[in-house]
Amino acid sequence: MSSSVFLRGVLVTAEKNIKIYYNKAPVLIFGLLFPLFMFFAFYMGRKIELSVFLPGFLAMTLFFTSSSVGPLITPWEKQAGTYERLLSFPVSVNTVILGDVVAGSLFGFIITSVVMIVCAIFLDFVVTNIVVLVVAMILGTLCFASLGVLLASPSVRSPSHIMMFSSLIRFPLIFISGIFIPLQELRGTGRILSYISPLTYLVDMFHAGLGGTSVFPFAVDLLVLIFFICGFLFIATLFYKRNMMKGL
């Protein structure tokens, strides 16, 4: 398959996903409403410095928006009987996976950008390093969109089962990643667990981009997020190909 055909397949798959799944209820609830409710629950009425809370809130918004599309696509299409028809076209599994990732990434990037603009208008914060912030958003959306696709890899046809499974993975991550408790204050087991969460490194990059104090060097955050992106995509590809061989 030539690179132009491969790229066209990725873009067409992503376009299909955007048209069908952006307005689905689970995507809107987990991608938009949940981060908003978490903001009101943990910030409003409490004396928390905005410079400490805002990077974590933006990272949480990007995390949930980017990872909310992927878990829905494959099980929904398997339930509707369109997944097999998609694979009958001249596309590979890699094309389908990357198309799902692109759709999730765009959703996360757009929504997080809107939230950031609204916060800039109504809240007093300053972007100190726009390059770090943009790099963090791009890598973050790719990372968590890849995670969303990986979460959809189990061979089930019910979207509700996948959404429940993805919630069991995603919700614990927000509590060990320096969103509600700064990384500098985490000790013992909590600090060790934070190292295995990709969200930790995104929060750290947002702190660096918004004038806060980062824990890790920029190069470390960058390389770790790239490692997680490659790891999620590699494992997702293995699961999808295995399911195809089993006829699932």
C-alpha positions as MATLAB code, in Angstrom:
seq = 'MSSSVFLRGVLVTAEKNIKIYYNKAPVLIFGLLFPLFMFFAFYMGRKIELSVFLPGFLAMTLFFTSSSVGPLITPWEKQAGTYERLLSFPVSVNTVILGDVVAGSLFGFIITSVVMIVCAIFLDFVVTNIVVLVVAMILGTLCFASLGVLLASPSVRSPSHIMMFSSLIRFPLIFISGIFIPLQELRGTGRILSYISPLTYLVDMFHAGLGGTSVFPFAVDLLVLIFFICGFLFIATLFYKRNMMKGL';
ca = [
       0.000    0.000    0.000;
       1.455    3.368   -1.039;
       1.873    6.148    1.495;
      -0.699    8.339   -0.275;
      -3.342    5.585   -0.167;
      -2.509    4.884    3.471;
      -2.798    8.573    4.419;
      -6.057    8.936    2.511;
      -7.435    5.886    4.313;
      -6.503    7.385    7.688;
      -8.139   10.725    6.849;
     -11.305    9.139    5.464;
     -11.614    6.921    8.547;
     -11.090    9.927   10.807;
     -13.687   11.952    8.886;
     -16.201    9.121    9.228;
     -15.583    8.956   12.975;
     -15.934   12.715   13.374;
     -19.281   12.812   11.582;
     -20.733    9.857   13.487;
     -19.300    9.843   16.998;
     -18.619   13.436   18.088;
     -22.270   13.949   19.057;
     -22.765   10.616   20.839;
     -23.927   10.909   24.447;
     -20.965    9.044   26.050;
     -18.503   11.301   24.226;
     -20.299   14.464   25.332;
     -20.703   13.270   28.930;
     -17.169   11.999   29.524;
     -15.484   14.505   27.215;
     -17.267   17.723   28.169;
     -19.518   17.476   31.202;
     -17.328   15.406   33.496;
     -14.270   17.738   33.455;
     -16.603   20.692   34.010;
     -18.226   19.039   37.034;
     -14.810   18.134   38.415;
     -13.746   21.767   38.088;
     -16.724   23.010   40.097;
     -16.319   20.256   42.684;
     -12.621   20.790   43.400;
     -12.050   24.499   42.715;
     -15.165   26.589   43.299;
     -15.463   27.797   46.875;
     -12.014   26.569   47.890;
      -8.891   28.636   48.446;
      -6.698   26.993   45.843;
      -4.145   28.943   43.861;
      -5.146   29.042   40.209;
      -1.544   28.521   39.106;
      -1.556   25.196   40.967;
      -4.995   23.962   39.903;
      -5.327   25.196   36.291;
      -2.582   23.033   34.679;
      -4.132   19.938   36.217;
      -7.630   20.946   35.142;
      -6.530   21.534   31.541;
      -4.656   18.224   31.529;
      -7.732   16.442   32.883;
      -9.900   18.075   30.206;
      -7.514   16.984   27.464;
      -7.272   13.510   28.990;
     -11.013   12.851   29.046;
     -11.831   14.508   25.725;
      -9.077   12.739   23.791;
      -9.800    9.319   25.303;
     -13.599    9.491   25.087;
     -13.976    8.898   21.328;
     -11.761    5.823   20.845;
     -13.490    3.451   23.312;
     -16.815    4.059   21.561;
     -15.950    3.525   17.888;
     -15.026   -0.155   17.539;
     -17.663   -1.702   19.859;
     -20.369    0.528   18.382;
     -19.450   -0.518   14.844;
     -19.265   -4.182   15.836;
     -22.711   -3.910   17.381;
     -24.089   -2.197   14.277;
     -22.380   -4.715   11.976;
     -20.364   -2.073   10.093;
     -16.922   -3.001   11.413;
     -16.552   -5.957    9.043;
     -17.696   -3.805    6.118;
     -15.034   -1.224    7.001;
     -12.310   -3.868    6.952;
     -13.558   -5.130    3.588;
     -12.415   -1.867    2.007;
      -8.795   -1.498    0.882;
      -7.602   -0.431    4.329;
      -5.397   -2.142    6.888;
      -5.849   -2.469   10.635;
      -3.175    0.184   11.098;
      -5.189    2.560    8.919;
      -8.324    2.042   11.005;
      -6.440    2.458   14.287;
      -4.707    5.659   13.183;
      -7.998    7.025   11.846;
      -9.552    6.471   15.265;
      -6.551    8.126   16.927;
      -6.754   11.166   14.651;
     -10.477   11.583   15.394;
      -9.895   11.396   19.147;
      -6.883   13.710   18.974;
      -8.749   16.404   17.050;
     -11.661   16.272   19.481;
      -9.335   16.625   22.469;
      -7.240   19.382   20.916;
     -10.230   21.481   19.823;
     -12.146   21.209   23.101;
      -9.062   21.842   25.249;
      -8.138   24.875   23.119;
     -11.637   26.311   23.600;
     -11.451   25.696   27.358;
      -8.041   27.349   27.502;
      -9.284   30.414   25.607;
     -12.302   30.724   27.910;
     -10.047   30.431   30.967;
      -7.727   33.086   29.529;
     -10.685   35.463   29.144;
     -12.280   34.961   32.553;
      -9.319   33.895   34.689;
      -6.058   35.690   35.282;
      -3.264   33.454   34.064;
      -0.307   33.923   31.766;
       1.178   31.545   29.197;
       4.934   31.730   29.749;
       6.057   29.177   27.178;
       3.725   28.723   24.221;
       6.015   26.146   22.563;
       5.929   23.826   25.574;
       2.166   24.285   25.837;
       1.510   23.436   22.183;
       3.862   20.442   22.250;
       2.148   19.224   25.422;
      -1.288   19.484   23.816;
      -0.238   17.666   20.641;
       1.530   14.824   22.450;
      -1.203   14.632   25.086;
      -4.011   14.304   22.562;
      -2.115   11.641   20.596;
      -1.237    9.744   23.765;
      -4.730    9.603   25.234;
      -6.447    9.071   21.899;
      -4.133    6.055   21.503;
      -5.097    4.932   24.998;
      -8.768    5.240   24.041;
      -8.233    3.039   20.991;
      -6.388    0.500   23.130;
      -9.274    0.415   25.616;
     -11.605   -0.489   22.720;
      -9.507   -3.511   21.736;
     -11.294   -6.180   23.879;
     -13.491   -8.364   21.691;
     -16.921   -7.233   22.911;
     -19.772   -5.749   20.910;
     -21.446   -3.711   23.663;
     -20.272   -0.074   23.953;
     -21.476    0.037   27.564;
     -19.045   -2.722   28.546;
     -16.121   -0.885   26.986;
     -17.125    2.448   28.552;
     -17.327    0.763   31.965;
     -13.935   -0.842   31.443;
     -12.387    2.429   30.261;
     -13.775    4.229   33.328;
     -12.040    1.696   35.586;
      -8.759    2.636   33.892;
      -9.210    6.378   33.438;
     -10.655    7.450   36.772;
      -7.812    6.121   38.969;
      -5.269    7.874   36.736;
      -6.557   11.349   37.575;
      -5.915   10.775   41.294;
      -2.278    9.642   40.957;
      -1.125   12.148   38.360;
      -0.609   15.386   40.265;
      -3.948   16.941   39.318;
      -5.468   17.330   42.771;
      -2.281   16.792   44.788;
       0.859   18.461   43.376;
       3.637   16.053   42.477;
       5.951   17.826   44.928;
       3.614   16.813   47.768;
       3.201   13.158   46.777;
       5.152   10.757   48.927;
       5.760    7.042   49.130;
       3.487    4.792   47.086;
       1.586    7.738   45.615;
       4.785    9.189   44.170;
       5.826    5.821   42.712;
       2.395    5.279   41.128;
       2.507    8.749   39.573;
       5.554    7.733   37.527;
       3.598    5.039   35.654;
       0.814    7.412   34.595;
       1.229    9.266   31.277;
      -1.072   11.967   32.643;
       1.618   12.867   35.193;
       3.999   14.046   32.492;
       1.299   16.027   30.691;
       0.422   17.842   33.926;
       4.115   18.577   34.420;
       4.415   20.046   30.904;
       1.332   22.214   31.461;
       2.900   23.536   34.669;
       6.027   24.459   32.697;
       4.004   26.123   29.940;
       1.814   28.128   32.324;
       4.562   29.533   34.524;
       4.458   26.896   37.239;
       7.225   24.697   38.584;
       7.822   21.473   36.695;
       9.201   18.390   38.390;
      10.822   16.727   35.392;
      12.975   18.246   32.641;
      11.114   19.005   29.415;
      13.060   16.317   27.538;
      11.947   13.666   30.037;
       8.271   14.610   29.728;
       8.604   14.643   25.948;
      10.290   11.251   25.655;
       7.994    9.533   28.150;
       4.849   10.709   26.342;
       6.283    9.552   22.998;
       7.076    6.188   24.619;
       3.487    5.839   25.856;
       2.089    6.777   22.422;
       4.189    4.113   20.701;
       3.397    1.571   23.418;
      -0.371    2.120   23.278;
      -0.413    1.924   19.473;
       1.758   -1.199   19.402;
      -0.360   -3.079   21.960;
      -3.618   -1.953   20.330;
      -2.401   -3.223   16.953;
      -1.547   -6.611   18.445;
      -4.994   -6.948   20.029;
      -6.864   -5.846   16.899;
      -4.934   -8.251   14.661;
      -5.407  -11.099   17.126;
      -9.157  -10.467   17.226;
      -9.282  -10.451   13.418;
      -7.512  -13.802   13.266;
     -10.103  -15.205   15.693;
     -12.944  -13.675   13.707;
     -13.942  -11.320   16.533;
];
